[in-house]
PDB file of C-alpha atoms in Angstrom:
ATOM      1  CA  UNK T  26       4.386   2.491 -40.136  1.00  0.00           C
ATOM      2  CA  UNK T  27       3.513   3.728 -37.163  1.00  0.00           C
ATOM      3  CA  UNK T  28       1.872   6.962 -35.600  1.00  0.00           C
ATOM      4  CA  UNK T  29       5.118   8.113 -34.508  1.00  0.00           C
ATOM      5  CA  UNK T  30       7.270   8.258 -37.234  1.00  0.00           C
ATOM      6  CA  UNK T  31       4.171   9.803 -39.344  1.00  0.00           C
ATOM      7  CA  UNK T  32       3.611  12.502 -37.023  1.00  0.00           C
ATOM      8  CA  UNK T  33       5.144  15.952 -37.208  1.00  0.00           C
ATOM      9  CA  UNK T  34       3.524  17.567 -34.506  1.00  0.00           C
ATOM     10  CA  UNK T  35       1.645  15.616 -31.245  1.00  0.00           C
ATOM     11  CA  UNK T  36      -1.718  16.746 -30.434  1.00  0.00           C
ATOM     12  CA  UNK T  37      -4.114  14.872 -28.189  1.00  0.00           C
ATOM     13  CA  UNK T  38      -5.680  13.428 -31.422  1.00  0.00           C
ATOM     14  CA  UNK T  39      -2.733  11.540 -31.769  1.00  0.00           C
ATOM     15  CA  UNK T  40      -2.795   9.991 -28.317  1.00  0.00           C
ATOM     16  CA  UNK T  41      -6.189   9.009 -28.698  1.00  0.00           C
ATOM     17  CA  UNK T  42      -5.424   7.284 -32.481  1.00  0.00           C
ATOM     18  CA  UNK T  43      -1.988   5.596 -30.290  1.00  0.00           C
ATOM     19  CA  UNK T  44      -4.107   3.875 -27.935  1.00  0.00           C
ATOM     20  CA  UNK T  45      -6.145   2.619 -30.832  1.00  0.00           C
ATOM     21  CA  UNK T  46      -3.525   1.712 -32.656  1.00  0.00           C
ATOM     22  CA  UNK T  47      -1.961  -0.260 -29.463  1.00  0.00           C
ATOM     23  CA  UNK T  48       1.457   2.102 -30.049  1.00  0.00           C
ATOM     24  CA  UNK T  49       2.412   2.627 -26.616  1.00  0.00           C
ATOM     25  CA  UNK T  50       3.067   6.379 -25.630  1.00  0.00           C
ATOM     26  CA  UNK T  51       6.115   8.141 -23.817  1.00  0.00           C
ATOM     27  CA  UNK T  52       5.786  11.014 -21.503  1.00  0.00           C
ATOM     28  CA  UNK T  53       8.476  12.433 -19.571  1.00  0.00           C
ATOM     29  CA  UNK T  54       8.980  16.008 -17.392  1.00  0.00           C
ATOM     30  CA  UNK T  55      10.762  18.770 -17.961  1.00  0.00           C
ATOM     31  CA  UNK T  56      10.794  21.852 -16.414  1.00  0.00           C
ATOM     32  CA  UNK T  57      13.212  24.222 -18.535  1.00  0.00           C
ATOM     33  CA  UNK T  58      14.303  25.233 -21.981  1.00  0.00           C
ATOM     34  CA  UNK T  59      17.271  22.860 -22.441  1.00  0.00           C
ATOM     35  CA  UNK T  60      16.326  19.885 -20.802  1.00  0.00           C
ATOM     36  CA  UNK T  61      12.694  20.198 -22.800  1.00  0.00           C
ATOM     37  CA  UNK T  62      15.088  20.868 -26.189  1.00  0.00           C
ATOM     38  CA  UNK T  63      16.923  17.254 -25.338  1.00  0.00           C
ATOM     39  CA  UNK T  64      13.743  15.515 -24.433  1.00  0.00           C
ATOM     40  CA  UNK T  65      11.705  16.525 -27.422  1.00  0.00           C
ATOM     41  CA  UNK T  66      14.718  15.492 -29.833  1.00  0.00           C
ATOM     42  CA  UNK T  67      14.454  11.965 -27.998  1.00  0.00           C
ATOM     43  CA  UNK T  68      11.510  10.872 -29.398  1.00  0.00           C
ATOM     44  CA  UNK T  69       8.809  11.038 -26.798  1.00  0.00           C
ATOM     45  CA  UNK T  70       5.306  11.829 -27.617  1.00  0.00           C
ATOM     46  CA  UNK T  71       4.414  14.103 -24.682  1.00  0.00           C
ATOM     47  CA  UNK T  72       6.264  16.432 -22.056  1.00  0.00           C
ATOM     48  CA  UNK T  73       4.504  17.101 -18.802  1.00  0.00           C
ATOM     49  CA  UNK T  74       5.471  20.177 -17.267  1.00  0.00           C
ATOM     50  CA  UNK T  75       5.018  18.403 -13.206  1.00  0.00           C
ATOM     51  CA  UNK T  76       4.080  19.992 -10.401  1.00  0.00           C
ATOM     52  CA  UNK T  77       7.142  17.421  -9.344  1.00  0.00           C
ATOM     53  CA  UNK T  78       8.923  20.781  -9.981  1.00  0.00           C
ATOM     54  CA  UNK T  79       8.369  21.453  -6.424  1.00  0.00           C
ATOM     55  CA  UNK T  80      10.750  18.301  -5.582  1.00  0.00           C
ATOM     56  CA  UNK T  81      13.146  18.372  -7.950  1.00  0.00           C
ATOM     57  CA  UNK T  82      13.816  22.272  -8.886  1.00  0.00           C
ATOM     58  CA  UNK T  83      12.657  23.634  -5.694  1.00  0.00           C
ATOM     59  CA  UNK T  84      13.834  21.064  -3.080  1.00  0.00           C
ATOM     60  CA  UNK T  85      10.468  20.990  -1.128  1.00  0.00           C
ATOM     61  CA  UNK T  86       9.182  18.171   0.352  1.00  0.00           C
ATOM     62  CA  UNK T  87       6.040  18.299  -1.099  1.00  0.00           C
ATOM     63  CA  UNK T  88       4.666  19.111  -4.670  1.00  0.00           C
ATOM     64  CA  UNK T  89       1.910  21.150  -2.427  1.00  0.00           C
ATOM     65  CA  UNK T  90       4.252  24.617  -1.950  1.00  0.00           C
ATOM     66  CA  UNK T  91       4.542  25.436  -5.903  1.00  0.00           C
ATOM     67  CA  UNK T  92       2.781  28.155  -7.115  1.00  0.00           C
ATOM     68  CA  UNK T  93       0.515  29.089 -10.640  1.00  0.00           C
ATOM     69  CA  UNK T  94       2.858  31.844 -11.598  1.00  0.00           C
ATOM     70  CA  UNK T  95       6.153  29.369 -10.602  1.00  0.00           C
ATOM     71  CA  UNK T  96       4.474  26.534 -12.844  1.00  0.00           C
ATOM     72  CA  UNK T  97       3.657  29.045 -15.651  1.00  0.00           C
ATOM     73  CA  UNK T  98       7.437  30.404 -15.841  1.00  0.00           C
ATOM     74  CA  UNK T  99       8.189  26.582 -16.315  1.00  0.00           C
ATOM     75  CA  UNK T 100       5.987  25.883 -19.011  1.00  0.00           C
ATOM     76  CA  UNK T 101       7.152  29.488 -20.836  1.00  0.00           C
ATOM     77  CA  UNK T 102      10.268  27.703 -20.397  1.00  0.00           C
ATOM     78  CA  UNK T 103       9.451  24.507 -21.858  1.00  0.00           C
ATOM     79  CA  UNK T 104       7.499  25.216 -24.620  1.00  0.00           C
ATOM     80  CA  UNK T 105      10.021  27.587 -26.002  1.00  0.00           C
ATOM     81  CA  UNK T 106      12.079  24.575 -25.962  1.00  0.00           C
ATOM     82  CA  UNK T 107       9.416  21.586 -27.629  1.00  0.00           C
ATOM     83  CA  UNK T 108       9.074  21.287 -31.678  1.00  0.00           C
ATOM     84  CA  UNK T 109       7.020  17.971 -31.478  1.00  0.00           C
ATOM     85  CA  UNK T 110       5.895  16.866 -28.365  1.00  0.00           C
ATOM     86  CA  UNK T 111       2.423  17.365 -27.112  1.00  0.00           C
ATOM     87  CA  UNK T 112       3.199  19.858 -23.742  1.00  0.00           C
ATOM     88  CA  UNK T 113       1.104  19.357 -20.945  1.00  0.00           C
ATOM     89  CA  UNK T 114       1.441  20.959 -17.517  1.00  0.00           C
ATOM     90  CA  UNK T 115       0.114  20.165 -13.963  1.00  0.00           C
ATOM     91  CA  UNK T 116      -2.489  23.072 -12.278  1.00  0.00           C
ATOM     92  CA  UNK T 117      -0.741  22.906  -8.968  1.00  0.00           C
ATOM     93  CA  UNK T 118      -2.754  22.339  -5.634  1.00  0.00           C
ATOM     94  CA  UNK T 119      -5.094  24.621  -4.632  1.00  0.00           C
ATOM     95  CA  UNK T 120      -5.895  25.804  -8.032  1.00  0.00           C
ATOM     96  CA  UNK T 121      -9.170  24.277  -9.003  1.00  0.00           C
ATOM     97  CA  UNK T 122     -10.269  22.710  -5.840  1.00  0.00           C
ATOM     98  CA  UNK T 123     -12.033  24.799  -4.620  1.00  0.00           C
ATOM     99  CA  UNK T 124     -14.497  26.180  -7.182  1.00  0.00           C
ATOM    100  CA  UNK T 125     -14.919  25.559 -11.525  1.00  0.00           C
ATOM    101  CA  UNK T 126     -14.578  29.300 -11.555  1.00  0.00           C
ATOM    102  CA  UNK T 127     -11.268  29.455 -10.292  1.00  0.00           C
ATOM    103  CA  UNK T 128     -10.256  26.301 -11.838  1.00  0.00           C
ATOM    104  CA  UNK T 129     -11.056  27.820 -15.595  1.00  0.00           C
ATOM    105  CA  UNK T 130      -9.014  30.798 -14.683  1.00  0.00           C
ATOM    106  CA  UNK T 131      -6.040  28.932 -13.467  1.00  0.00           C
ATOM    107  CA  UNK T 132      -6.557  27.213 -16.930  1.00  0.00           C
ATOM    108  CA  UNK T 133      -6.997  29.714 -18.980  1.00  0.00           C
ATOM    109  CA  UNK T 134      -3.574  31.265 -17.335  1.00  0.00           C
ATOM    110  CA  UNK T 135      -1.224  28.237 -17.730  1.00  0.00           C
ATOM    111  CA  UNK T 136      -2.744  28.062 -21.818  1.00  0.00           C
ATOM    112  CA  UNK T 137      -2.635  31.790 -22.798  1.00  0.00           C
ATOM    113  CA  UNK T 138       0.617  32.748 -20.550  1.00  0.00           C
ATOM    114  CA  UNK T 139       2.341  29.265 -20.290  1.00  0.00           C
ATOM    115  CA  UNK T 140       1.743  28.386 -23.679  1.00  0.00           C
ATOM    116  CA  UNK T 141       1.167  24.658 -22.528  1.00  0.00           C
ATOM    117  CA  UNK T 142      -1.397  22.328 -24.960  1.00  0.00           C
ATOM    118  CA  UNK T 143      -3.349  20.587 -22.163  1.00  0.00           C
ATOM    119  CA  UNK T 144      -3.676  20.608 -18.556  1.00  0.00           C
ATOM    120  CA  UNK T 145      -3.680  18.096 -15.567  1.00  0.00           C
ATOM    121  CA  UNK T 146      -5.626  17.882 -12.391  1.00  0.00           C
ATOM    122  CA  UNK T 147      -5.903  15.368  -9.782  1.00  0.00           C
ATOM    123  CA  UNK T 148      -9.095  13.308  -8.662  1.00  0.00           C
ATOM    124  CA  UNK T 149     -12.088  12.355 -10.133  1.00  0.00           C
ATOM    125  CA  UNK T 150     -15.477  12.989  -8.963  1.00  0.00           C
ATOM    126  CA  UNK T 151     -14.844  15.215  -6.032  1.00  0.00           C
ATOM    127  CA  UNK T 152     -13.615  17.613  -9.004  1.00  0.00           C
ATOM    128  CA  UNK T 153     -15.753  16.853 -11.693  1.00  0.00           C
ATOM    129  CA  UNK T 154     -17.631  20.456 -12.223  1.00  0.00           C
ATOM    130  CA  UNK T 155     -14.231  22.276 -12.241  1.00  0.00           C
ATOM    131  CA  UNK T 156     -13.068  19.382 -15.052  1.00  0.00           C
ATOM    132  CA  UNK T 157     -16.290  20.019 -16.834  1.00  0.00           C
ATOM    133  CA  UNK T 158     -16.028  23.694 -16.525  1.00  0.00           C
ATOM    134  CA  UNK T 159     -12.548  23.809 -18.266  1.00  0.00           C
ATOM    135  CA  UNK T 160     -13.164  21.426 -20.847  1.00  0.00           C
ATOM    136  CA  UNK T 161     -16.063  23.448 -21.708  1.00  0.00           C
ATOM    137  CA  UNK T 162     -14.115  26.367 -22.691  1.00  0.00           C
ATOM    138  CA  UNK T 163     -11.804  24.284 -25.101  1.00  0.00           C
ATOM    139  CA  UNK T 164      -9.465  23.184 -22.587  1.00  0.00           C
ATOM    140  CA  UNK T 165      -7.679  19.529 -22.642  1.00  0.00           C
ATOM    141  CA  UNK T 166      -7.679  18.251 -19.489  1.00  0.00           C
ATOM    142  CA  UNK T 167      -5.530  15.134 -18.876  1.00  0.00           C
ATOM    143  CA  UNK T 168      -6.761  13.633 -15.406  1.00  0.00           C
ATOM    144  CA  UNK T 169      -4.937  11.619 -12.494  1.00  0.00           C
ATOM    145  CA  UNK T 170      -6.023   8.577 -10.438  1.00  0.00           C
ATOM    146  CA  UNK T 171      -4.704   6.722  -7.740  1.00  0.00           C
ATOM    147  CA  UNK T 172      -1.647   8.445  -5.679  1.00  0.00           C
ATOM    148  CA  UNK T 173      -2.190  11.379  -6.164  1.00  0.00           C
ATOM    149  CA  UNK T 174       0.188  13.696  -4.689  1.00  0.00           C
ATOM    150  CA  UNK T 175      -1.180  16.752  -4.098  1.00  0.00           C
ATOM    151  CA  UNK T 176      -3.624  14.863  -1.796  1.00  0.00           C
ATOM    152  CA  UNK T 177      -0.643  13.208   0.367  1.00  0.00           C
ATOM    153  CA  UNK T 178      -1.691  14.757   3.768  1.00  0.00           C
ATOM    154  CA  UNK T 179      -5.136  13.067   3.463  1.00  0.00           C
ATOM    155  CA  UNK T 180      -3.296  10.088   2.749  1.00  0.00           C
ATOM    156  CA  UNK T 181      -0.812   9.990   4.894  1.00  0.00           C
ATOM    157  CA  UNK T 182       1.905   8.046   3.279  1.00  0.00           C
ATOM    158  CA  UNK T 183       3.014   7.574  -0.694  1.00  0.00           C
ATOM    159  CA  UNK T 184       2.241   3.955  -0.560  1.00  0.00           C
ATOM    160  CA  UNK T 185       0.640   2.211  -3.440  1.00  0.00           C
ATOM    161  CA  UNK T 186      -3.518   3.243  -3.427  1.00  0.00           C
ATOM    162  CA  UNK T 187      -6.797   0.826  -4.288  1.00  0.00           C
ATOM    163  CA  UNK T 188      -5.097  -2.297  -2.885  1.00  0.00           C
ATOM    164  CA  UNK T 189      -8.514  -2.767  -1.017  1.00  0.00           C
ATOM    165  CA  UNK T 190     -11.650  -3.534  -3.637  1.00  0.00           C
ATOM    166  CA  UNK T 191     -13.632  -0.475  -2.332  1.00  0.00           C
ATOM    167  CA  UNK T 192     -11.061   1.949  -3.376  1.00  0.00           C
ATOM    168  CA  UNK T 193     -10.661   0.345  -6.715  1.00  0.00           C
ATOM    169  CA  UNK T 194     -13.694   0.008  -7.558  1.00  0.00           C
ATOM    170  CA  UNK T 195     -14.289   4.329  -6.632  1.00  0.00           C
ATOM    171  CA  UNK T 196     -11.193   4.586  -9.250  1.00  0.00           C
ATOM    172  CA  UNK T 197     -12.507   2.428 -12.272  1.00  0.00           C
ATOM    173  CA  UNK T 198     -15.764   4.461 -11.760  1.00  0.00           C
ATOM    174  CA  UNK T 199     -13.711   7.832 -11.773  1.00  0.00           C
ATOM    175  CA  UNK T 200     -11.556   7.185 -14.583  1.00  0.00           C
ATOM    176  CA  UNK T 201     -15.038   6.351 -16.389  1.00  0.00           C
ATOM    177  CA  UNK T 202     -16.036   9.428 -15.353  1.00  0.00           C
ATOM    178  CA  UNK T 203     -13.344  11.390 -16.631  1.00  0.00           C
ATOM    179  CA  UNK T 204     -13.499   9.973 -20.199  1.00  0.00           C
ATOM    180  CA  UNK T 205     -17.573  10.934 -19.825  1.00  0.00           C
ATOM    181  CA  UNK T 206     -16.423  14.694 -18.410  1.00  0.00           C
ATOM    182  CA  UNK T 207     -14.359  14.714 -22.209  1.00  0.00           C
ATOM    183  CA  UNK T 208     -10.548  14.057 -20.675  1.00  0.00           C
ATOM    184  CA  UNK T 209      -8.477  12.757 -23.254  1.00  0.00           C
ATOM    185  CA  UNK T 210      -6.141  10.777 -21.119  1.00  0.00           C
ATOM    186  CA  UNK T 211      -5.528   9.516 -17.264  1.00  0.00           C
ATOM    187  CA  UNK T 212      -2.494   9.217 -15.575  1.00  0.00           C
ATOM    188  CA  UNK T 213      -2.660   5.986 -12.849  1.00  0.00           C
ATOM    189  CA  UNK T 214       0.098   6.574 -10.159  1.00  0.00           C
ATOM    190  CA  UNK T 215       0.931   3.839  -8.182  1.00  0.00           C
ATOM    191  CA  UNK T 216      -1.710   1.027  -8.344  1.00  0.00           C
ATOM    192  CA  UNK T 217      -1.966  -2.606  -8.987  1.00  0.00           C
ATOM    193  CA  UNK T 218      -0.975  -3.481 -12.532  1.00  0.00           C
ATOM    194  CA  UNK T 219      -3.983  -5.503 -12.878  1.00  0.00           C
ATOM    195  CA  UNK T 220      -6.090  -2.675 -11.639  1.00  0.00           C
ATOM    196  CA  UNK T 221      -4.563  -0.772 -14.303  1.00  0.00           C
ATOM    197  CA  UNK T 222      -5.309  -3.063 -16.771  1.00  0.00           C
ATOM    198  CA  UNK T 223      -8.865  -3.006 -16.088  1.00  0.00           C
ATOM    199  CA  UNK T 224      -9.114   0.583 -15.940  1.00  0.00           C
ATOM    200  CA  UNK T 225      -7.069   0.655 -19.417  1.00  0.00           C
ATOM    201  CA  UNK T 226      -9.438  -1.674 -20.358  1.00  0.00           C
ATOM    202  CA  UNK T 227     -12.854   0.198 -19.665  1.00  0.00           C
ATOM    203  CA  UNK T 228     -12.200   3.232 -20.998  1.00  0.00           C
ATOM    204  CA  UNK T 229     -11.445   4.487 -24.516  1.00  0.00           C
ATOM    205  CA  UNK T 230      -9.156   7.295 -23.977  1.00  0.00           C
ATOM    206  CA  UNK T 231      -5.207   6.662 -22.975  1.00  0.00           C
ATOM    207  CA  UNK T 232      -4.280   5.852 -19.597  1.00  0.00           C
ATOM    208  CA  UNK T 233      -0.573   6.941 -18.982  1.00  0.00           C
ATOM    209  CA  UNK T 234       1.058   4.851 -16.029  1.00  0.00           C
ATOM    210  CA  UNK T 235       4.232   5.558 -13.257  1.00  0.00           C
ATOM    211  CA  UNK T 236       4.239   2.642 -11.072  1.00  0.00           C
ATOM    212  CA  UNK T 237       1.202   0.744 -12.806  1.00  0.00           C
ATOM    213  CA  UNK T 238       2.511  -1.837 -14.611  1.00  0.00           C
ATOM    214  CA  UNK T 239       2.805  -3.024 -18.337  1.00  0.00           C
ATOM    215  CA  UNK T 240      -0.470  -3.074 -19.266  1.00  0.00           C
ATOM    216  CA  UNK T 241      -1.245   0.788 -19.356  1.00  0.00           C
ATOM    217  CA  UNK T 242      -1.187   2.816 -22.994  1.00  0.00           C
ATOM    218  CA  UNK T 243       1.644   4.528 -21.798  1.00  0.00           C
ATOM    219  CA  UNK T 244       4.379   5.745 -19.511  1.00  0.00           C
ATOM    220  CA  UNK T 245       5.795   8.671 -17.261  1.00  0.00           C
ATOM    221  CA  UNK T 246       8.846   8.944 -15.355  1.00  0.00           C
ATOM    222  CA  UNK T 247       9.963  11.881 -13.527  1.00  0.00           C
ATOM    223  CA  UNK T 248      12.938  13.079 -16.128  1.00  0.00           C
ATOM    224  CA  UNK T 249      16.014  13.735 -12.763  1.00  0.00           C
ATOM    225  CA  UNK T 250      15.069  10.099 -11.933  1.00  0.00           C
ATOM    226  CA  UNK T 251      15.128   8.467 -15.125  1.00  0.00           C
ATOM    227  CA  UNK T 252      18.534   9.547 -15.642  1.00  0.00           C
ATOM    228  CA  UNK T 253      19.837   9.445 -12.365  1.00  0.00           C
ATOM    229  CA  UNK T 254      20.609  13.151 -10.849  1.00  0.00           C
ATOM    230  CA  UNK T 255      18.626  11.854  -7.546  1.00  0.00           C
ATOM    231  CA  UNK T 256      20.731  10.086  -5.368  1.00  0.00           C
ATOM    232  CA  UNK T 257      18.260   8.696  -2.921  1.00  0.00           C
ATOM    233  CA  UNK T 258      14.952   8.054  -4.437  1.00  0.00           C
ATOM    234  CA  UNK T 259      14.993   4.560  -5.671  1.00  0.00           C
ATOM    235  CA  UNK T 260      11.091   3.430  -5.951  1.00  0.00           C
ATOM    236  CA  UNK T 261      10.123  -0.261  -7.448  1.00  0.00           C
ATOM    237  CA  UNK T 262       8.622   1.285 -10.651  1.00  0.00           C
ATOM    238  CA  UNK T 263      11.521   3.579 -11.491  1.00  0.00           C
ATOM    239  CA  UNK T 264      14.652   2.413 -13.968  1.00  0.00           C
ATOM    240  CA  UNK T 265      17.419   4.429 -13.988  1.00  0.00           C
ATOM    241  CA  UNK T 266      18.849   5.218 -17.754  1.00  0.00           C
ATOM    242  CA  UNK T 267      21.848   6.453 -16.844  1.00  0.00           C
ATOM    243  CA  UNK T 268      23.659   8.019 -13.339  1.00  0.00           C
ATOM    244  CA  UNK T 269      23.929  11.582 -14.176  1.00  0.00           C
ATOM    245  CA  UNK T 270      24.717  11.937 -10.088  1.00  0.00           C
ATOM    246  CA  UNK T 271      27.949  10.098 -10.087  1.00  0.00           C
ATOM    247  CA  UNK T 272      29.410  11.982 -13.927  1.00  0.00           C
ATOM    248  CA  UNK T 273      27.897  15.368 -12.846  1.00  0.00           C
ATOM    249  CA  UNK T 274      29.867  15.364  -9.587  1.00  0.00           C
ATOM    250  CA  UNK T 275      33.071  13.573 -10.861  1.00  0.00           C
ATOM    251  CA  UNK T 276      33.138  16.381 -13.675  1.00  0.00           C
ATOM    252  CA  UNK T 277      32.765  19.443 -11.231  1.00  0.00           C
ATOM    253  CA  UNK T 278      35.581  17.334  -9.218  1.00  0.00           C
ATOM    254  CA  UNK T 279      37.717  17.575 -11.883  1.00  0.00           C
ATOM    255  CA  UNK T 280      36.816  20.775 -13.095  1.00  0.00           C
ATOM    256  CA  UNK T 281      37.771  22.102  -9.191  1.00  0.00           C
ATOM    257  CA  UNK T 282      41.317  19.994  -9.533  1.00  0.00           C
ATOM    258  CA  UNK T 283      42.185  21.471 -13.071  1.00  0.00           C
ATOM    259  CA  UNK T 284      41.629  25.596 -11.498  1.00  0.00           C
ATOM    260  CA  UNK T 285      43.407  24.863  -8.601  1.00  0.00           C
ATOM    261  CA  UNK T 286      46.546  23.000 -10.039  1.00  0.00           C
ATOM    262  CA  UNK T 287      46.440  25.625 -13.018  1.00  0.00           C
ATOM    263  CA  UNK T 288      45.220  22.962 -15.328  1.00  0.00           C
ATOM    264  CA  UNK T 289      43.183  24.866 -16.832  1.00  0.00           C
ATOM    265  CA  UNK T 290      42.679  26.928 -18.816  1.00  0.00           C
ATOM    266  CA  UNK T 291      45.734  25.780 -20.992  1.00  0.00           C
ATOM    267  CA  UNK T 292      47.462  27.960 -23.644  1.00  0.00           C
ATOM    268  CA  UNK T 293      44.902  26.458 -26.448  1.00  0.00           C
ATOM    269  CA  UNK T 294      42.135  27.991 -24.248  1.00  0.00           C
ATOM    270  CA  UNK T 295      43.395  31.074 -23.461  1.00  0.00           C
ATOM    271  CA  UNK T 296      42.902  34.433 -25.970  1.00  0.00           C
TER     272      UNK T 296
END
């Protein structure tokens, strides 16, 4: 039997025993109530709350503008919504860079007022004290290698990372790190697969991959992509489960044709 069906309630126990256990895990966003409701009663093991919320509820450019109270609202949101699924939600840029201090209190904030289980963070050694700080005070803290989005102005593009040996050789040693700082998982964003099999490889906590191949424990898609309510986003790594776009639309099409042609509502839905 496996871990899934036994489980009642996903903690970050349970990741750890999945990767063990080679069951592979499922994480997808959501950033309100219902969608969290339909997600959790799919199956999936974990629910990250994304700072992707900038993108996809906000319509910025860039996950960069969303703020600790906007990502906090979401999680309230979400967690209201989740029975099973472990709930983890990103601490949005500029929230722990600069000092552990004020990376333990935008912690704290997103566990006692967000209700979320865990946190996320991007980067590895450059933020290790603020990882170690938070952890310290009980805190799970999920980390995140490779793209890392928050970061995309050093970068300069959203192309895949550690192609070159020197950079993955700096991300095997940080997601080493992060297991030695006491993070109970790593999400690898768009990176060689077979750089994400070695990382999976050298560490003993979960690695959670979007755009990293097969070989990670796990898997995260961004929950409006995955079943199609972008239009124009079409990365490699992403497979669309359905095309929410084109039956969204076509049903407010219809809907607009029914009022105007006094289609509806009908004598059966009228009082």
């Amino acid at each position: 039997m496996s871990v899934h069906s036994e489980i009642k309630k996903v903690t970050t126990e349970t990741l750890r025993k999945m990767k063990f256990d080679k069951e592979k895990i499922t994480m997808l966003t959501a950033y309100d109530f219902t969608t969290a409701k339909m997600v959790d009663a799919g199956g999936v093991d974990a629910i990250l709350i994304g700072d992707s919320a900038a993108n996809v509820m906000a319509g910025f450019e860039t996950t960069l503008p969303i703020t600790l109270d906007q990502m906090i609202y979401h999680a309230q949101s979400v967690v209201r919504g989740t029975d099973r699924a472990l709930v983890i939600a990103d601490l949005p840029f500029g929230t722990y860079q600069s000092n552990p201090e004020k990376a333990l209190e935008s912690a704290v904030r997103m566990m006692k007022e967000g209700g979320a289980h865990a946190v996320k963070i991007e980067g590895g050694k450059e933020i290790s004290k603020s990882i170690k700080k938070i952890i310290n005070a009980g805190i799970p803290v999920m980390g995140h290698l490779g793209l890392t989005p928050q970061s995309i102005y050093k970068f300069g593009t959203y192309k895949v990372r550690a192609k070159e040996e020197a950079e993955a050789e700096k991300l095997i040693t940080d997601a080493q790190l992060l297991e030695e700082l006491g993070c109970f998982s790593v999400v690898l964003e768009k990176i060689p697969a077979d750089l994400a099999k070695r990382v999976t490889e050298s560490i003993s906590i979960p690695t959670i991959g979007i755009g990293a191949g097969a070989n990670c424990d796990g898997q995260v898609l961004v929950y409006h992509d995955m079943v199609g309510m972008n239009k124009g986003f079409s990365p490699k790594f992403l497979r669309r489960y359905l095309d929410l776009y084109t039956e969204i639309t076509g049903a407010v099409s219809q809907y607009v044709k029914d009022v105007k042609s006094v289609e509806f509502p009908n004598e059966n839905e009228s009082y």
